[in-house]
mmCIF file of C-alpha atoms in Angstrom:
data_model
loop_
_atom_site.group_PDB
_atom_site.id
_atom_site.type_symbol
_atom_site.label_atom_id
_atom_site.label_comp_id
_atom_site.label_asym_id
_atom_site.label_seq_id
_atom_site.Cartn_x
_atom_site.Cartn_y
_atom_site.Cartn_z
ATOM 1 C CA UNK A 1113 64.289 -72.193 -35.233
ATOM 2 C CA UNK A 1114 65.843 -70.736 -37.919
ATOM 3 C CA UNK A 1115 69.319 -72.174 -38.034
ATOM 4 C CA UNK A 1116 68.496 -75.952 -36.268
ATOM 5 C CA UNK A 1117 64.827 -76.500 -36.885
ATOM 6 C CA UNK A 1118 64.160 -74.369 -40.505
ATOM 7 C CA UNK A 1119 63.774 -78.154 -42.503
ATOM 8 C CA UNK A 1120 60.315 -79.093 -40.653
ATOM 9 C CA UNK A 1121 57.341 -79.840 -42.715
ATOM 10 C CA UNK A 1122 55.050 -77.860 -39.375
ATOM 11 C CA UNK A 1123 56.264 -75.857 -36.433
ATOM 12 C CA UNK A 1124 53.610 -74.905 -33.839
ATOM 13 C CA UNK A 1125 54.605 -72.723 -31.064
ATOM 14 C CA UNK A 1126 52.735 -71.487 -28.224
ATOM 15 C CA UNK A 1127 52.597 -68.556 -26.243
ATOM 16 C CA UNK A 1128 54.140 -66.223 -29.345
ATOM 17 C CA UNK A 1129 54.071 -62.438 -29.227
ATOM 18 C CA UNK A 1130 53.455 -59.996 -32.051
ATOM 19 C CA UNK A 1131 56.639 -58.899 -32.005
ATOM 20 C CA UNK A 1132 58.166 -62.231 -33.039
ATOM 21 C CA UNK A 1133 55.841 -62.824 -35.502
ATOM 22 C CA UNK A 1134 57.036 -59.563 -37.202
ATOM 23 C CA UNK A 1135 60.574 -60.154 -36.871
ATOM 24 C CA UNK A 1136 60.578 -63.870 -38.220
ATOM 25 C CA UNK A 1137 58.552 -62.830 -41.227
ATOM 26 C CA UNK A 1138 60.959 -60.489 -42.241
ATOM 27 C CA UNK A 1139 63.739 -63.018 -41.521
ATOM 28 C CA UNK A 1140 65.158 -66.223 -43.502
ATOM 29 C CA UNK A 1141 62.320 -68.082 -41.856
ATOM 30 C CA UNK A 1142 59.444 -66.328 -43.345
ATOM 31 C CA UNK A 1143 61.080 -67.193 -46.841
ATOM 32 C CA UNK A 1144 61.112 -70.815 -46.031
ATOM 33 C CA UNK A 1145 57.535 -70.852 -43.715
ATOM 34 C CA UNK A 1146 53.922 -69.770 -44.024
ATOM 35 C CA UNK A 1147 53.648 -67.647 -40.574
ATOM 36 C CA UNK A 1148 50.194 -68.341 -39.273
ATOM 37 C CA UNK A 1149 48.971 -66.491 -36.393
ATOM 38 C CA UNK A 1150 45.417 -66.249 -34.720
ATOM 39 C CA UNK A 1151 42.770 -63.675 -37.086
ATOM 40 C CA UNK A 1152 41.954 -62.818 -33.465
ATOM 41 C CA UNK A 1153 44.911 -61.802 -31.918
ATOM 42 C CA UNK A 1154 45.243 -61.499 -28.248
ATOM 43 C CA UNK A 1155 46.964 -57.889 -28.403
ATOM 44 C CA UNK A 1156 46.635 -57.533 -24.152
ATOM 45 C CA UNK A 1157 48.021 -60.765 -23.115
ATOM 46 C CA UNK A 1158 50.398 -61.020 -26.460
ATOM 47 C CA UNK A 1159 50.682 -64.601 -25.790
ATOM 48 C CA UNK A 1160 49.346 -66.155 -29.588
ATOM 49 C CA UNK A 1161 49.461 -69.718 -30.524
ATOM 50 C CA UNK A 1162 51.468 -70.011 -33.751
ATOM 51 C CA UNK A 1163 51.698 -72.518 -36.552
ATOM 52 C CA UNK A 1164 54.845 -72.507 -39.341
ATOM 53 C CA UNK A 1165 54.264 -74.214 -42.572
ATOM 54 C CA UNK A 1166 56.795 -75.551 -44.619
ATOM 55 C CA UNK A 1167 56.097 -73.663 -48.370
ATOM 56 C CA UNK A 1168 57.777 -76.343 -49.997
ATOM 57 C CA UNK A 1169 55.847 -79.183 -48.406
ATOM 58 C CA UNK A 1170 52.986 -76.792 -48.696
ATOM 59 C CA UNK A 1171 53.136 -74.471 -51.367
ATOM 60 C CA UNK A 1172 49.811 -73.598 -51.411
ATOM 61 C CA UNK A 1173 49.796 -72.210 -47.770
ATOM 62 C CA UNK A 1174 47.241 -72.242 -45.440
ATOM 63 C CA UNK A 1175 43.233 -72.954 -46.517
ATOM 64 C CA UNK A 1176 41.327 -71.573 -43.983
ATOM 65 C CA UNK A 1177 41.523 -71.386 -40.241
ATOM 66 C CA UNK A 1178 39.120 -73.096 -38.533
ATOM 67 C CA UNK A 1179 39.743 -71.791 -34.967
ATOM 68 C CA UNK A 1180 36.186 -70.314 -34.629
ATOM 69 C CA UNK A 1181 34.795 -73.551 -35.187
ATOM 70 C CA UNK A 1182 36.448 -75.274 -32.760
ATOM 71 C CA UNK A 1183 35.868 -72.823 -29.963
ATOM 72 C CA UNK A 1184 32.049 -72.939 -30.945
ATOM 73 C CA UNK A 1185 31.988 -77.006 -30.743
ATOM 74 C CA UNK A 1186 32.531 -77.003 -26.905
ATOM 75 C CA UNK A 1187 30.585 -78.831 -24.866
ATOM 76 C CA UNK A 1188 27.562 -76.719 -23.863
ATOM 77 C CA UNK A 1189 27.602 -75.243 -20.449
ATOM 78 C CA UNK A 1190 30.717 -76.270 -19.863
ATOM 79 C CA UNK A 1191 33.329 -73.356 -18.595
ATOM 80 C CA UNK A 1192 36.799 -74.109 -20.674
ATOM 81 C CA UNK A 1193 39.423 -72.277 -19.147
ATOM 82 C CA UNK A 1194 40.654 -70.488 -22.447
ATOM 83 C CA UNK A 1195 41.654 -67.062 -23.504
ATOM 84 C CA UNK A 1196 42.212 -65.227 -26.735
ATOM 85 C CA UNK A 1197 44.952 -66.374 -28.534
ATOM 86 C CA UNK A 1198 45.489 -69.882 -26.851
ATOM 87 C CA UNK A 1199 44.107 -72.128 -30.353
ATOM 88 C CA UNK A 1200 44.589 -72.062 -33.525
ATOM 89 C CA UNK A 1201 43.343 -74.102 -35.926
ATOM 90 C CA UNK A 1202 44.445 -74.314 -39.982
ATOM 91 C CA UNK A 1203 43.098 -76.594 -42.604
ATOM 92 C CA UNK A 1204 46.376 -76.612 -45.269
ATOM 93 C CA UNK A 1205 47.013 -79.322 -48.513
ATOM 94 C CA UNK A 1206 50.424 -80.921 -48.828
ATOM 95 C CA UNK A 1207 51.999 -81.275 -52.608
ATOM 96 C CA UNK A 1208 50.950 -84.356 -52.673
ATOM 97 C CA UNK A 1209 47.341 -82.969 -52.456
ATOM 98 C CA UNK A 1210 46.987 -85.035 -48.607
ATOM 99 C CA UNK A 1211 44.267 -82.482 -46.418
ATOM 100 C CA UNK A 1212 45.470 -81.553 -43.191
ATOM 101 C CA UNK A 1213 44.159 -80.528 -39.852
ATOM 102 C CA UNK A 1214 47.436 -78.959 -37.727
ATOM 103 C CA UNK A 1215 46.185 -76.931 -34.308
ATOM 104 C CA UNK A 1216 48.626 -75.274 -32.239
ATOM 105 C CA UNK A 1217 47.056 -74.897 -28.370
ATOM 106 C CA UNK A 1218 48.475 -73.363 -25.166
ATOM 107 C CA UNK A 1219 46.686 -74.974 -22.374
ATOM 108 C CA UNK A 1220 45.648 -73.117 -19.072
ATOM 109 C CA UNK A 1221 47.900 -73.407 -15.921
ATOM 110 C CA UNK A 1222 46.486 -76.832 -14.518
ATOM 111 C CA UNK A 1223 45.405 -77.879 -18.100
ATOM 112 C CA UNK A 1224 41.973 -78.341 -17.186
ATOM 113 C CA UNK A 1225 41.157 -77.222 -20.817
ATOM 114 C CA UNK A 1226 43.649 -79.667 -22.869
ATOM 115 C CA UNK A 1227 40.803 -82.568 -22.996
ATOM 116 C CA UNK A 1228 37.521 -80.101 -23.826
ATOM 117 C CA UNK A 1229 39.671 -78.715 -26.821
ATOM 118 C CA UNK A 1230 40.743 -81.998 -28.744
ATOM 119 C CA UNK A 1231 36.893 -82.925 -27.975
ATOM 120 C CA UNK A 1232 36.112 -79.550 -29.790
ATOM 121 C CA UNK A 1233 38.644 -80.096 -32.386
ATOM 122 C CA UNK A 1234 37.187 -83.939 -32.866
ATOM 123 C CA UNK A 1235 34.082 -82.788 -32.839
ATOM 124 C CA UNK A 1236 34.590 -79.920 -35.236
ATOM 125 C CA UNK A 1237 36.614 -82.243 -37.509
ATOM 126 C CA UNK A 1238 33.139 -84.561 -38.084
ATOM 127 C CA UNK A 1239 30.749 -81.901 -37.672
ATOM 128 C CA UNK A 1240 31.821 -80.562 -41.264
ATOM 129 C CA UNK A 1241 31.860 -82.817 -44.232
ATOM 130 C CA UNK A 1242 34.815 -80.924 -45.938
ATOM 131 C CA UNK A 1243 37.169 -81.580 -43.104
ATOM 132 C CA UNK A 1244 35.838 -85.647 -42.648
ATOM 133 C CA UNK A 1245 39.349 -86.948 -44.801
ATOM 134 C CA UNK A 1246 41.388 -84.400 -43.225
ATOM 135 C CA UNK A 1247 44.432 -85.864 -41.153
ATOM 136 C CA UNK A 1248 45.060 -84.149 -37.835
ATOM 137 C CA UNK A 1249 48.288 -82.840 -36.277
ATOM 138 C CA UNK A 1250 47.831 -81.235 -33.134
ATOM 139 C CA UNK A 1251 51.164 -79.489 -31.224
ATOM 140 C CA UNK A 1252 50.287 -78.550 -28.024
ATOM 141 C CA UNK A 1253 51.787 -77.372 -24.461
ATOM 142 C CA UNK A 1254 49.223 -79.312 -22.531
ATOM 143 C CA UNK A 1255 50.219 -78.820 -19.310
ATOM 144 C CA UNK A 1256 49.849 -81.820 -17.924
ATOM 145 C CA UNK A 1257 51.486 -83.265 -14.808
ATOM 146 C CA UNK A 1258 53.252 -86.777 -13.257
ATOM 147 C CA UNK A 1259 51.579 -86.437 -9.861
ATOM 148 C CA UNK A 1260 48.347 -84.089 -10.914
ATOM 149 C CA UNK A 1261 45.968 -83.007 -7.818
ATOM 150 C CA UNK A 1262 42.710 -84.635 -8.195
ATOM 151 C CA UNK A 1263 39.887 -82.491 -10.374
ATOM 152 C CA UNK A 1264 42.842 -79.420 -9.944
ATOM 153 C CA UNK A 1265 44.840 -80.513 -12.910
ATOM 154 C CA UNK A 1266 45.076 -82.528 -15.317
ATOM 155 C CA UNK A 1267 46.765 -86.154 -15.138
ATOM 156 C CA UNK A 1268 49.358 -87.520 -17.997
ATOM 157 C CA UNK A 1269 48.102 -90.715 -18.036
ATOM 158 C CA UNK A 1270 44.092 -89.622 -18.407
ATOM 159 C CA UNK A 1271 44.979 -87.471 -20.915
ATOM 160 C CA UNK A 1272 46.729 -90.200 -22.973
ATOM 161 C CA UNK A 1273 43.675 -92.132 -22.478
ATOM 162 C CA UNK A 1274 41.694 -89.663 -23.520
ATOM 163 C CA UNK A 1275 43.246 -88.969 -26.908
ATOM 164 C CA UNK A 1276 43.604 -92.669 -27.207
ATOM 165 C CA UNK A 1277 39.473 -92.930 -26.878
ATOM 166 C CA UNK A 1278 39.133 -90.920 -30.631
ATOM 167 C CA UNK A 1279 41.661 -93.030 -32.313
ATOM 168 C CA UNK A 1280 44.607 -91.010 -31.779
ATOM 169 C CA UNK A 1281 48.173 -91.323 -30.755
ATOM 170 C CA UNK A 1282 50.951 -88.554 -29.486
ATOM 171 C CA UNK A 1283 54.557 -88.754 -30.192
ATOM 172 C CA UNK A 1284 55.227 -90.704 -27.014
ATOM 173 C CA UNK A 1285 52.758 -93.631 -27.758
ATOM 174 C CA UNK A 1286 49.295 -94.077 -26.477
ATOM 175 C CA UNK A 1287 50.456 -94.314 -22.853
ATOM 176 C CA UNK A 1288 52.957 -91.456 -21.992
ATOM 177 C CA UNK A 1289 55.566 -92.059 -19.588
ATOM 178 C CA UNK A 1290 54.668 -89.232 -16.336
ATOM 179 C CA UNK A 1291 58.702 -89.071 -16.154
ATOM 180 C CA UNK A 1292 59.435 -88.117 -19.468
ATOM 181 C CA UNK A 1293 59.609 -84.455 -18.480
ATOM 182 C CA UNK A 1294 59.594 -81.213 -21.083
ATOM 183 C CA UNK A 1295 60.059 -78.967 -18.065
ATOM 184 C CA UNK A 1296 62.031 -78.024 -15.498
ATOM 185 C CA UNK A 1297 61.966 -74.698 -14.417
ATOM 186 C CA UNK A 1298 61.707 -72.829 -10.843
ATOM 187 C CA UNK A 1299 62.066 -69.291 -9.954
ATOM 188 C CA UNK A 1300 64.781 -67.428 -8.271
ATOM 189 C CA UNK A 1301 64.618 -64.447 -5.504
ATOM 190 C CA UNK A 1302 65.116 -61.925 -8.745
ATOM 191 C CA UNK A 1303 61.588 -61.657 -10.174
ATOM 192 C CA UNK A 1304 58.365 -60.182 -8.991
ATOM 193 C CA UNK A 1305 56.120 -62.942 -7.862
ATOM 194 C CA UNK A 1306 58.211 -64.004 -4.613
ATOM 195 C CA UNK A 1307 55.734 -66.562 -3.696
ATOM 196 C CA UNK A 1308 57.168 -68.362 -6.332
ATOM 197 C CA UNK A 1309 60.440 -68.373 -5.390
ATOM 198 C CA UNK A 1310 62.438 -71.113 -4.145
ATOM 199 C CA UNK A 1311 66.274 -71.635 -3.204
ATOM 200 C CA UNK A 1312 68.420 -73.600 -5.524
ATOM 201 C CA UNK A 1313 68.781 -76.540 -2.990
ATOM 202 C CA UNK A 1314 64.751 -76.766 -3.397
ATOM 203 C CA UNK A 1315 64.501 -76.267 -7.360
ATOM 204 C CA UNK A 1316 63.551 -79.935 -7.961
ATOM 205 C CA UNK A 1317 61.303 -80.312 -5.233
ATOM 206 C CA UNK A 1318 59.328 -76.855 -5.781
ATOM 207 C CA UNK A 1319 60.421 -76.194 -9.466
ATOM 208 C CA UNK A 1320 57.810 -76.933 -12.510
ATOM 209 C CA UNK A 1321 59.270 -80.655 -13.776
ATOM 210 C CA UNK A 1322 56.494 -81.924 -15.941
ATOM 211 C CA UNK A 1323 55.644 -84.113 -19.039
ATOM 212 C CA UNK A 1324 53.437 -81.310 -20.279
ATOM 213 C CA UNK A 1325 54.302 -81.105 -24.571
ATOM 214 C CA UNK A 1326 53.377 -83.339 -26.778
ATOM 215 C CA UNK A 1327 52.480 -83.854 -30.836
ATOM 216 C CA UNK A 1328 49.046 -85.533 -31.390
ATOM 217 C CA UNK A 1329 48.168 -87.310 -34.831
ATOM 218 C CA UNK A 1330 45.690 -89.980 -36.227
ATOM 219 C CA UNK A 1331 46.778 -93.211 -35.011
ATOM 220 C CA UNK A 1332 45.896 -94.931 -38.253
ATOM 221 C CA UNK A 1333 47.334 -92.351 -40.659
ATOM 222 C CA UNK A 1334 51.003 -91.729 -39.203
ATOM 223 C CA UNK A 1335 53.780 -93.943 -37.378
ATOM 224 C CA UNK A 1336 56.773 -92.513 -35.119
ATOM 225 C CA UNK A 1337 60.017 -92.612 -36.951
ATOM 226 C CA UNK A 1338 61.969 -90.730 -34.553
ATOM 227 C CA UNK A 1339 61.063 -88.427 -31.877
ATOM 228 C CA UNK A 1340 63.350 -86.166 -29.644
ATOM 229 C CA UNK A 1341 63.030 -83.276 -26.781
ATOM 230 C CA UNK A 1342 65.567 -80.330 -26.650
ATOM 231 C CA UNK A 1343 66.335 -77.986 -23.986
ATOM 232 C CA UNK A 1344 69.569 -76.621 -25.456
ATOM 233 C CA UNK A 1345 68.516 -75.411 -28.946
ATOM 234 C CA UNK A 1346 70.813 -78.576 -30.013
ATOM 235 C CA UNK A 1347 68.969 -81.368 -30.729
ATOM 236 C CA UNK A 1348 69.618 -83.078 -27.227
ATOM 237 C CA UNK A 1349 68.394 -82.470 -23.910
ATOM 238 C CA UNK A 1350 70.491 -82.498 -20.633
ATOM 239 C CA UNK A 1351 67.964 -83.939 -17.923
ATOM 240 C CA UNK A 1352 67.556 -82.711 -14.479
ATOM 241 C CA UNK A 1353 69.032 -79.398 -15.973
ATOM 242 C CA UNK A 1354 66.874 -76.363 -15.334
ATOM 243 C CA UNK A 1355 65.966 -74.171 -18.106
ATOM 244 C CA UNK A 1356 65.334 -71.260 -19.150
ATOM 245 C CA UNK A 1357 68.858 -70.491 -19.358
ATOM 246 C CA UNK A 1358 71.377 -67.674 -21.795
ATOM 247 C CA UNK A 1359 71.345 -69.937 -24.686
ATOM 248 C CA UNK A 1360 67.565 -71.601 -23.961
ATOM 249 C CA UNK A 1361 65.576 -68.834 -23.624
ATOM 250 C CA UNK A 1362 62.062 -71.049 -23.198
ATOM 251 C CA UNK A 1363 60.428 -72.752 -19.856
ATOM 252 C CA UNK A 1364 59.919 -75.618 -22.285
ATOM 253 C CA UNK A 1365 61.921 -77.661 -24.089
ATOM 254 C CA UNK A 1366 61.380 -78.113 -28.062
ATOM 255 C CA UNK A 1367 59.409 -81.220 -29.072
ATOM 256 C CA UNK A 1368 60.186 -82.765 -32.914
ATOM 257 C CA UNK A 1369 58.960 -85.781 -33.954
ATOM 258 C CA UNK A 1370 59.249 -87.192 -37.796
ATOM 259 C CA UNK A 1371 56.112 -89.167 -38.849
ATOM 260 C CA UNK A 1372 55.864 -91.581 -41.481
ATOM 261 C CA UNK A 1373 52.640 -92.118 -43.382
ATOM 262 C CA UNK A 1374 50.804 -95.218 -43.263
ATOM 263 C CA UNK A 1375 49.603 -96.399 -46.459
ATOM 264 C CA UNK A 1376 45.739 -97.043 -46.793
ATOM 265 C CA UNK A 1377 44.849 -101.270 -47.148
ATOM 266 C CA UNK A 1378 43.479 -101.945 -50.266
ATOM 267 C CA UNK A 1379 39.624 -102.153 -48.868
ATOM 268 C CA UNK A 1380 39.780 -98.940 -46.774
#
């Protein structure tokens, strides 16, 4: 982050413990970022979803976070499979005085709850007149899958249609390819949960190989410029290799996209 990735605008990362927090404020990337972490953080679990801010694209940090809001804009009587820690939600104002919405979310297992929280976050977004103009960027690990189990997790392709259905786009276009995989992981014989385990002839076939990452933005207020994956702290990504491994110490690869603005016609 700090050496390959410390020129982004917004870094969210997912699944963050307290510990890192602490160490990269103190660091060269807490002189360059705003570190923004949950008001309620998940101290048990120490998994918190993160969110880095650029204090030279935004020098006047973060405005408020908004996380409460979206977690109370669920559908009612609907159970979202969420714990402390997983959103976080910022409202922040670039130099050029643009308002932004940028959420950071770690979805659940099967992400069963990656759909109800951009609904949330949509409906959150238009339930309060302050936050009507403000553009959304949304990093999330939404752990979605290229052959999903019917209504036990969630499908790539539904989920691009369903941020599609509030005007939105990801970083890999409205319809996501199920192959384009940010994970490939599987677990050896040397680690607790042996149920888990698989041999390394069987680490495709049993391993975690997903298209579960993405970056989510208002289809009308950015374009792609460029967008790559990274599973060797490089700037490239070696497919079909498996990962974690001693110089990638993450289950899923790094997503970076660069977005261009798109200006405003005259009559909007």
């Amino acid at each position: 982050l700090e050496n390959v990735y410390g020129d982004s605008d917004v870094i969210t990362l997912e699944e963050v413990s307290a510990s890192l927090i602490e160490q990269a404020r103190k660091r060269a990337l807490g002189q360059k970022f705003w570190i923004v972490a949950p008001g309620d953080m998940d101290a048990v679990r120490d998994q918190n979803s993160v969110i880095f801010l650029s204090k030279e694209t935004f020098p006047a940090g973060p405005s408020a976070e908004i996380t409460a809001l979206v977690e109370s804009s669920f559908e009612e009587g609907v159970d979202v499979p969420i714990a402390k820690g997983d959103i976080l939600a910022i409202t922040a104002t670039d130099r050029d005085g643009i308002p932004f919405v940028i959420a950071a979310f770690h979805g659940d297992t099967n992400g069963l709850a990656t759909k109800p929280v951009l609904s949330a976050i949509m409906k959150a977004m238009a339930s309060d007149s302050a936050l009507v103009t403000h553009k959304l960027i949304f990093g999330l690990d939404a752990n979605t899958y290229e052959k999903a189990k019917p209504g036990k997790q969630q499908d790539v392709l539904e989920w691009g249609k369903h941020y599609v259905s509030y005007g939105l786009t990801s970083c890999w276009g409205d319809v996501p390819n199920p192959s384009n995989y940010t994970t490939f992981n599987s677990r050896t014989y040397l680690q607790p949960q042996l149920n888990k385990a698989c041999k390394k002839s069987d680490k495709r076939a049993n391993g975690d190989v997903n298209p579960k990452d993405f970056i989510v933005f208002g289809k009308n207020d950015f374009k792609v410029s460029h967008t790559w994956k990274d599973n060797t702290g490089e700037k490239k990504y070696i497919e079909d290799m498996a990962f974690p491994t001693l110089n990638f110490p993450s289950d899923h690869g790094i997503l970076a996209t660069i977005l261009e603005p798109i200006a405003a016609s005259s009559s909007s």
